[in-house]
mmCIF file of C-alpha atoms in Angstrom:
data_model
loop_
_atom_site.group_PDB
_atom_site.id
_atom_site.type_symbol
_atom_site.label_atom_id
_atom_site.label_comp_id
_atom_site.label_asym_id
_atom_site.label_seq_id
_atom_site.Cartn_x
_atom_site.Cartn_y
_atom_site.Cartn_z
ATOM 1 C CA UNK A 21 38.493 67.981 -218.658
ATOM 2 C CA UNK A 22 42.222 68.282 -217.873
ATOM 3 C CA UNK A 23 43.600 71.851 -217.540
ATOM 4 C CA UNK A 24 46.359 72.727 -219.859
ATOM 5 C CA UNK A 25 49.851 73.799 -218.868
ATOM 6 C CA UNK A 26 50.440 77.291 -219.194
ATOM 7 C CA UNK A 27 53.411 79.603 -218.008
ATOM 8 C CA UNK A 28 51.229 80.878 -215.269
ATOM 9 C CA UNK A 29 50.214 77.436 -213.701
ATOM 10 C CA UNK A 30 53.722 76.010 -214.078
ATOM 11 C CA UNK A 31 56.470 78.869 -213.806
ATOM 12 C CA UNK A 32 54.108 81.278 -212.277
ATOM 13 C CA UNK A 33 53.011 78.857 -209.591
ATOM 14 C CA UNK A 34 56.470 77.709 -208.862
ATOM 15 C CA UNK A 35 57.697 81.214 -208.431
ATOM 16 C CA UNK A 36 54.810 81.891 -206.008
ATOM 17 C CA UNK A 37 55.650 78.967 -204.134
ATOM 18 C CA UNK A 38 59.292 80.036 -203.701
ATOM 19 C CA UNK A 39 58.348 83.315 -202.427
ATOM 20 C CA UNK A 40 56.007 81.814 -199.819
ATOM 21 C CA UNK A 41 58.603 79.211 -198.930
ATOM 22 C CA UNK A 42 61.190 81.863 -198.557
ATOM 23 C CA UNK A 43 59.080 83.889 -196.191
ATOM 24 C CA UNK A 44 58.559 80.852 -193.999
ATOM 25 C CA UNK A 45 62.273 79.941 -194.185
ATOM 26 C CA UNK A 46 62.952 83.397 -192.775
ATOM 27 C CA UNK A 47 60.585 82.815 -190.028
ATOM 28 C CA UNK A 48 62.173 79.547 -189.497
ATOM 29 C CA UNK A 49 65.594 81.047 -189.180
ATOM 30 C CA UNK A 50 64.320 83.548 -186.580
ATOM 31 C CA UNK A 51 62.562 80.650 -184.600
ATOM 32 C CA UNK A 52 65.944 78.702 -184.613
ATOM 33 C CA UNK A 53 67.723 81.689 -183.564
ATOM 34 C CA UNK A 54 65.390 82.347 -180.842
ATOM 35 C CA UNK A 55 65.712 78.690 -179.627
ATOM 36 C CA UNK A 56 69.362 78.782 -179.354
ATOM 37 C CA UNK A 57 69.320 82.185 -177.628
ATOM 38 C CA UNK A 58 66.670 81.240 -175.032
ATOM 39 C CA UNK A 59 66.154 77.404 -174.770
ATOM 40 C CA UNK A 60 69.063 75.375 -176.138
ATOM 41 C CA UNK A 61 70.979 75.225 -172.895
ATOM 42 C CA UNK A 62 67.980 73.606 -171.054
ATOM 43 C CA UNK A 63 67.588 70.903 -173.592
ATOM 44 C CA UNK A 64 69.640 67.810 -174.171
ATOM 45 C CA UNK A 65 72.246 67.592 -177.061
ATOM 46 C CA UNK A 66 69.746 65.494 -179.212
ATOM 47 C CA UNK A 67 67.245 68.336 -179.181
ATOM 48 C CA UNK A 68 69.844 70.817 -180.154
ATOM 49 C CA UNK A 69 71.187 68.619 -182.923
ATOM 50 C CA UNK A 70 67.706 68.028 -184.258
ATOM 51 C CA UNK A 71 67.101 71.724 -184.685
ATOM 52 C CA UNK A 72 70.249 72.145 -186.315
ATOM 53 C CA UNK A 73 69.626 69.154 -188.719
ATOM 54 C CA UNK A 74 66.176 70.580 -189.612
ATOM 55 C CA UNK A 75 67.549 73.953 -190.300
ATOM 56 C CA UNK A 76 70.234 72.437 -192.664
ATOM 57 C CA UNK A 77 67.745 70.493 -194.446
ATOM 58 C CA UNK A 78 65.535 73.454 -194.767
ATOM 59 C CA UNK A 79 68.234 75.578 -195.985
ATOM 60 C CA UNK A 80 69.612 73.166 -198.684
ATOM 61 C CA UNK A 81 66.057 72.458 -199.871
ATOM 62 C CA UNK A 82 65.338 76.366 -200.321
ATOM 63 C CA UNK A 83 68.754 76.695 -202.143
ATOM 64 C CA UNK A 84 67.971 73.917 -204.688
ATOM 65 C CA UNK A 85 64.472 75.193 -205.303
ATOM 66 C CA UNK A 86 65.912 78.765 -205.888
ATOM 67 C CA UNK A 87 68.399 77.074 -208.330
ATOM 68 C CA UNK A 88 65.561 75.398 -210.185
ATOM 69 C CA UNK A 89 63.501 78.602 -210.582
ATOM 70 C CA UNK A 90 66.712 80.622 -211.740
ATOM 71 C CA UNK A 91 67.240 77.980 -214.548
ATOM 72 C CA UNK A 92 63.673 78.132 -215.538
ATOM 73 C CA UNK A 93 63.108 81.708 -215.344
ATOM 74 C CA UNK A 94 66.349 83.292 -216.096
ATOM 75 C CA UNK A 95 68.791 80.842 -217.768
ATOM 76 C CA UNK A 96 66.231 79.437 -220.196
ATOM 77 C CA UNK A 97 64.001 82.564 -220.232
ATOM 78 C CA UNK A 98 63.933 82.610 -224.032
ATOM 79 C CA UNK A 99 63.308 79.143 -224.498
ATOM 80 C CA UNK A 100 59.598 78.222 -224.598
ATOM 81 C CA UNK A 101 60.283 74.401 -224.122
ATOM 82 C CA UNK A 102 62.345 74.981 -220.928
ATOM 83 C CA UNK A 103 59.445 74.108 -218.688
ATOM 84 C CA UNK A 104 58.736 70.815 -220.207
ATOM 85 C CA UNK A 105 62.377 69.733 -219.275
ATOM 86 C CA UNK A 106 63.563 68.460 -216.010
ATOM 87 C CA UNK A 107 65.698 70.606 -213.844
ATOM 88 C CA UNK A 108 67.550 67.946 -211.825
ATOM 89 C CA UNK A 109 67.584 70.318 -208.493
ATOM 90 C CA UNK A 110 63.702 70.318 -208.125
ATOM 91 C CA UNK A 111 63.808 66.542 -207.588
ATOM 92 C CA UNK A 112 66.912 66.436 -205.532
ATOM 93 C CA UNK A 113 65.383 68.793 -202.966
ATOM 94 C CA UNK A 114 62.802 66.058 -202.343
ATOM 95 C CA UNK A 115 65.490 64.087 -200.341
ATOM 96 C CA UNK A 116 65.968 67.023 -197.836
ATOM 97 C CA UNK A 117 62.288 67.524 -197.608
ATOM 98 C CA UNK A 118 61.751 63.898 -196.744
ATOM 99 C CA UNK A 119 64.566 63.787 -194.243
ATOM 100 C CA UNK A 120 63.207 67.036 -192.609
ATOM 101 C CA UNK A 121 59.738 65.816 -192.348
ATOM 102 C CA UNK A 122 60.945 62.473 -190.968
ATOM 103 C CA UNK A 123 62.916 64.044 -188.339
ATOM 104 C CA UNK A 124 60.073 66.362 -186.940
ATOM 105 C CA UNK A 125 57.552 63.330 -187.081
ATOM 106 C CA UNK A 126 59.846 61.144 -185.001
ATOM 107 C CA UNK A 127 60.344 64.164 -182.704
ATOM 108 C CA UNK A 128 56.518 64.064 -182.026
ATOM 109 C CA UNK A 129 56.516 60.301 -181.827
ATOM 110 C CA UNK A 130 58.961 60.721 -178.889
ATOM 111 C CA UNK A 131 56.513 63.057 -177.247
ATOM 112 C CA UNK A 132 53.620 60.728 -177.713
ATOM 113 C CA UNK A 133 55.468 57.851 -176.193
ATOM 114 C CA UNK A 134 56.324 60.373 -173.116
ATOM 115 C CA UNK A 135 52.877 61.025 -172.845
ATOM 116 C CA UNK A 136 51.494 57.342 -173.198
ATOM 117 C CA UNK A 137 54.436 55.083 -172.347
ATOM 118 C CA UNK A 138 52.740 52.861 -174.938
ATOM 119 C CA UNK A 139 55.262 51.247 -177.266
ATOM 120 C CA UNK A 140 52.711 49.958 -179.681
ATOM 121 C CA UNK A 141 50.988 53.351 -180.315
ATOM 122 C CA UNK A 142 54.468 55.245 -180.735
ATOM 123 C CA UNK A 143 55.941 52.601 -182.729
ATOM 124 C CA UNK A 144 52.877 52.485 -185.195
ATOM 125 C CA UNK A 145 52.939 56.171 -185.795
ATOM 126 C CA UNK A 146 56.701 55.996 -186.193
ATOM 127 C CA UNK A 147 56.627 53.295 -188.468
ATOM 128 C CA UNK A 148 53.961 55.241 -190.729
ATOM 129 C CA UNK A 149 56.528 58.140 -190.860
ATOM 130 C CA UNK A 150 59.133 55.678 -191.720
ATOM 131 C CA UNK A 151 57.118 54.475 -194.686
ATOM 132 C CA UNK A 152 56.540 57.971 -195.837
ATOM 133 C CA UNK A 153 60.373 58.355 -195.757
ATOM 134 C CA UNK A 154 60.993 55.215 -197.736
ATOM 135 C CA UNK A 155 58.430 56.134 -200.349
ATOM 136 C CA UNK A 156 59.569 59.667 -201.007
ATOM 137 C CA UNK A 157 63.148 58.387 -201.485
ATOM 138 C CA UNK A 158 61.852 55.681 -203.856
ATOM 139 C CA UNK A 159 59.780 58.176 -205.726
ATOM 140 C CA UNK A 160 62.926 60.502 -206.192
ATOM 141 C CA UNK A 161 65.223 57.866 -207.219
ATOM 142 C CA UNK A 162 62.868 56.651 -209.814
ATOM 143 C CA UNK A 163 62.112 60.331 -211.234
ATOM 144 C CA UNK A 164 65.346 62.024 -210.934
ATOM 145 C CA UNK A 165 66.368 60.976 -214.356
ATOM 146 C CA UNK A 166 63.443 61.793 -216.154
ATOM 147 C CA UNK A 167 64.150 63.957 -219.041
ATOM 148 C CA UNK A 168 60.579 65.832 -218.954
ATOM 149 C CA UNK A 169 58.353 67.019 -216.345
ATOM 150 C CA UNK A 170 55.500 65.425 -218.066
ATOM 151 C CA UNK A 171 56.963 62.043 -217.273
ATOM 152 C CA UNK A 172 56.126 62.747 -213.600
ATOM 153 C CA UNK A 173 52.513 61.903 -214.391
ATOM 154 C CA UNK A 174 53.378 58.431 -214.740
ATOM 155 C CA UNK A 175 54.230 58.095 -211.122
ATOM 156 C CA UNK A 176 51.015 59.974 -209.874
ATOM 157 C CA UNK A 177 49.842 56.719 -208.117
ATOM 158 C CA UNK A 178 53.143 56.357 -206.118
ATOM 159 C CA UNK A 179 53.037 60.234 -205.366
ATOM 160 C CA UNK A 180 49.262 60.098 -204.245
ATOM 161 C CA UNK A 181 50.411 56.965 -201.829
ATOM 162 C CA UNK A 182 53.421 58.880 -200.425
ATOM 163 C CA UNK A 183 51.420 61.992 -199.740
ATOM 164 C CA UNK A 184 48.591 59.843 -198.287
ATOM 165 C CA UNK A 185 51.110 58.403 -195.791
ATOM 166 C CA UNK A 186 52.412 61.629 -194.860
ATOM 167 C CA UNK A 187 48.973 63.060 -194.100
ATOM 168 C CA UNK A 188 47.740 59.956 -192.297
ATOM 169 C CA UNK A 189 50.952 60.177 -190.079
ATOM 170 C CA UNK A 190 50.372 64.017 -189.422
ATOM 171 C CA UNK A 191 46.699 63.348 -188.484
ATOM 172 C CA UNK A 192 47.659 60.311 -186.412
ATOM 173 C CA UNK A 193 50.201 62.302 -184.468
ATOM 174 C CA UNK A 194 47.886 64.970 -183.684
ATOM 175 C CA UNK A 195 44.953 62.735 -182.576
ATOM 176 C CA UNK A 196 47.215 60.734 -180.332
ATOM 177 C CA UNK A 197 48.786 63.901 -178.619
ATOM 178 C CA UNK A 198 45.403 65.571 -178.115
ATOM 179 C CA UNK A 199 43.895 62.036 -176.884
ATOM 180 C CA UNK A 200 46.619 61.497 -174.192
ATOM 181 C CA UNK A 201 46.652 65.091 -173.160
ATOM 182 C CA UNK A 202 42.887 65.032 -172.715
ATOM 183 C CA UNK A 203 43.273 61.799 -170.776
ATOM 184 C CA UNK A 204 45.741 63.246 -168.477
ATOM 185 C CA UNK A 205 43.690 65.839 -166.977
ATOM 186 C CA UNK A 206 43.197 66.179 -163.349
ATOM 187 C CA UNK A 207 41.446 68.168 -160.796
ATOM 188 C CA UNK A 208 43.900 70.804 -160.364
ATOM 189 C CA UNK A 209 43.205 73.994 -162.234
ATOM 190 C CA UNK A 210 46.510 74.785 -163.400
ATOM 191 C CA UNK A 211 47.357 71.548 -164.712
ATOM 192 C CA UNK A 212 43.906 71.750 -166.638
ATOM 193 C CA UNK A 213 44.873 75.125 -167.999
ATOM 194 C CA UNK A 214 48.213 74.012 -169.346
ATOM 195 C CA UNK A 215 46.727 70.875 -171.009
ATOM 196 C CA UNK A 216 44.034 72.845 -172.519
ATOM 197 C CA UNK A 217 46.331 75.166 -174.023
ATOM 198 C CA UNK A 218 48.680 72.236 -175.151
ATOM 199 C CA UNK A 219 45.721 70.529 -176.738
ATOM 200 C CA UNK A 220 44.858 73.734 -178.788
ATOM 201 C CA UNK A 221 48.471 74.351 -179.625
ATOM 202 C CA UNK A 222 48.912 70.698 -180.845
ATOM 203 C CA UNK A 223 45.942 70.926 -183.049
ATOM 204 C CA UNK A 224 47.054 74.228 -184.576
ATOM 205 C CA UNK A 225 50.465 73.025 -185.300
ATOM 206 C CA UNK A 226 49.436 69.860 -186.593
ATOM 207 C CA UNK A 227 46.469 70.496 -188.976
ATOM 208 C CA UNK A 228 48.429 72.724 -191.492
ATOM 209 C CA UNK A 229 50.763 69.950 -192.634
ATOM 210 C CA UNK A 230 47.828 67.477 -192.936
ATOM 211 C CA UNK A 231 45.855 69.993 -195.052
ATOM 212 C CA UNK A 232 48.957 70.560 -197.459
ATOM 213 C CA UNK A 233 49.245 66.900 -197.863
ATOM 214 C CA UNK A 234 45.718 66.237 -198.631
ATOM 215 C CA UNK A 235 45.387 69.308 -201.182
ATOM 216 C CA UNK A 236 48.556 67.924 -202.840
ATOM 217 C CA UNK A 237 46.964 64.553 -203.405
ATOM 218 C CA UNK A 238 43.735 66.333 -204.697
ATOM 219 C CA UNK A 239 45.465 68.702 -207.044
ATOM 220 C CA UNK A 240 47.915 66.051 -208.234
ATOM 221 C CA UNK A 241 44.789 63.994 -209.333
ATOM 222 C CA UNK A 242 42.612 66.834 -210.723
ATOM 223 C CA UNK A 243 45.452 69.270 -212.104
ATOM 224 C CA UNK A 244 48.328 66.782 -213.240
ATOM 225 C CA UNK A 245 49.598 69.111 -215.899
ATOM 226 C CA UNK A 246 50.204 71.948 -213.600
ATOM 227 C CA UNK A 247 52.632 72.686 -210.688
ATOM 228 C CA UNK A 248 49.834 73.522 -208.206
ATOM 229 C CA UNK A 249 50.348 70.035 -206.515
ATOM 230 C CA UNK A 250 54.036 70.847 -206.098
ATOM 231 C CA UNK A 251 53.364 74.098 -204.423
ATOM 232 C CA UNK A 252 51.644 72.391 -201.538
ATOM 233 C CA UNK A 253 54.363 69.930 -201.096
ATOM 234 C CA UNK A 254 57.010 72.508 -200.920
ATOM 235 C CA UNK A 255 55.134 74.790 -198.454
ATOM 236 C CA UNK A 256 54.453 71.652 -196.343
ATOM 237 C CA UNK A 257 58.184 71.097 -195.654
ATOM 238 C CA UNK A 258 58.574 74.766 -194.405
ATOM 239 C CA UNK A 259 55.372 74.304 -192.143
ATOM 240 C CA UNK A 260 57.225 71.044 -190.677
ATOM 241 C CA UNK A 261 60.151 73.195 -189.892
ATOM 242 C CA UNK A 262 58.165 75.989 -188.145
ATOM 243 C CA UNK A 263 55.890 73.415 -186.370
ATOM 244 C CA UNK A 264 59.070 72.088 -184.541
ATOM 245 C CA UNK A 265 60.596 75.391 -183.798
ATOM 246 C CA UNK A 266 57.246 77.014 -182.449
ATOM 247 C CA UNK A 267 56.774 73.816 -180.344
ATOM 248 C CA UNK A 268 60.087 74.390 -178.831
ATOM 249 C CA UNK A 269 59.829 78.139 -178.266
ATOM 250 C CA UNK A 270 56.232 78.129 -177.092
ATOM 251 C CA UNK A 271 57.187 76.340 -173.903
ATOM 252 C CA UNK A 272 57.948 79.564 -172.112
ATOM 253 C CA UNK A 273 54.690 81.380 -173.465
ATOM 254 C CA UNK A 274 52.610 78.589 -172.176
ATOM 255 C CA UNK A 275 54.183 78.774 -168.730
ATOM 256 C CA UNK A 276 54.176 82.673 -168.604
ATOM 257 C CA UNK A 277 50.450 82.841 -169.652
ATOM 258 C CA UNK A 278 49.303 80.178 -167.265
ATOM 259 C CA UNK A 279 51.485 81.631 -164.420
ATOM 260 C CA UNK A 280 49.983 85.108 -164.919
ATOM 261 C CA UNK A 281 46.453 83.966 -165.084
ATOM 262 C CA UNK A 282 47.100 82.181 -161.659
ATOM 263 C CA UNK A 283 49.398 84.371 -160.187
ATOM 264 C CA UNK A 284 47.631 84.868 -156.861
ATOM 265 C CA UNK A 285 46.109 81.251 -156.508
ATOM 266 C CA UNK A 286 47.345 78.373 -154.702
ATOM 267 C CA UNK A 287 48.152 76.524 -158.013
ATOM 268 C CA UNK A 288 51.249 78.471 -158.532
ATOM 269 C CA UNK A 289 53.493 75.667 -157.070
ATOM 270 C CA UNK A 290 51.843 72.922 -158.836
ATOM 271 C CA UNK A 291 54.194 71.161 -161.346
ATOM 272 C CA UNK A 292 53.879 68.105 -163.578
ATOM 273 C CA UNK A 293 55.634 65.860 -165.899
ATOM 274 C CA UNK A 294 54.945 63.954 -168.854
ATOM 275 C CA UNK A 295 55.580 60.847 -166.884
ATOM 276 C CA UNK A 296 53.241 61.956 -163.998
ATOM 277 C CA UNK A 297 50.268 62.892 -166.380
ATOM 278 C CA UNK A 298 50.189 60.137 -168.802
ATOM 279 C CA UNK A 299 46.992 58.365 -168.771
ATOM 280 C CA UNK A 300 46.129 57.275 -165.141
ATOM 281 C CA UNK A 301 43.513 57.829 -162.403
ATOM 282 C CA UNK A 302 46.022 59.605 -159.893
ATOM 283 C CA UNK A 303 46.479 63.218 -159.350
ATOM 284 C CA UNK A 304 49.567 65.253 -159.941
ATOM 285 C CA UNK A 305 51.937 66.266 -156.760
ATOM 286 C CA UNK A 306 52.648 69.647 -155.465
ATOM 287 C CA UNK A 307 56.170 70.500 -155.291
ATOM 288 C CA UNK A 308 56.629 74.033 -153.857
ATOM 289 C CA UNK A 309 58.924 76.489 -155.812
ATOM 290 C CA UNK A 310 59.379 74.230 -158.798
ATOM 291 C CA UNK A 311 59.155 75.590 -162.471
ATOM 292 C CA UNK A 312 56.444 73.965 -164.566
ATOM 293 C CA UNK A 313 58.431 71.277 -166.453
ATOM 294 C CA UNK A 314 57.773 68.303 -168.974
ATOM 295 C CA UNK A 315 59.796 65.327 -168.333
ATOM 296 C CA UNK A 316 59.830 62.854 -171.066
ATOM 297 C CA UNK A 317 61.800 59.553 -171.083
ATOM 298 C CA UNK A 318 63.549 60.475 -167.653
ATOM 299 C CA UNK A 319 64.597 64.045 -169.385
ATOM 300 C CA UNK A 320 63.492 67.498 -168.192
ATOM 301 C CA UNK A 321 62.408 70.010 -170.454
ATOM 302 C CA UNK A 322 62.141 73.265 -168.524
ATOM 303 C CA UNK A 323 59.544 75.544 -169.849
ATOM 304 C CA UNK A 324 60.947 78.935 -169.664
#
């Protein structure tokens, strides 16, 4: 039996979502500030621009969501039919959310290629991400001119497909990263320690977005008259942002945590790169007095 729409599972859920996304947005801004203060000078311009692009999309999307909630809750607070009408900004923000997710996923595809040097695997995952972006743009373009929120139900199949693509992409990225990191282990203790930490870190940053996408699909098909499915999608975009920023900022933490645990060992001077640790049977090289670094596609990402 379908759950009827009420002010609590529509406007109430939308309001709760804005509160949660606002908190995550603040965390993301702090992470971005920390990145530019501590790590940006060691990264290529493309990475610095990626961080700026993601932060801009995040900011615009959050602003549009706030406008939508203000229109529903304040401007039309005495209009009981307001929640049945479409507020354009709640659909426009999907363009920015889609662009944000695509940019972050492509970043991880680049890292997959750096680990594997496999054009097919990285290209396949990248194609999944591109398909997700195309689908979200098509969905938004179709629904943007709808007069009623109830009309969104007519596009539930397309919405289910695009969220499924998003979940599959995130899961594929996580599985590929973990697989190639696991295959890259050598007999050297420090390398194993770092790779183990990276595997756990990759799992923890990749799963939340996948769970949100799956929850979005489930609630869309079981509770189509409510905004619960919207809340998962809105939160998912903030998780993409924080996933990227935490990944970039955690490099120093990983180095320090491993360095302190091996401070008195012979492994202190071991270094490795993505180009060296991709799937193979050889071992890493010892390079005295060098910091642990990742080198991806002939670029050095120094872990500070």
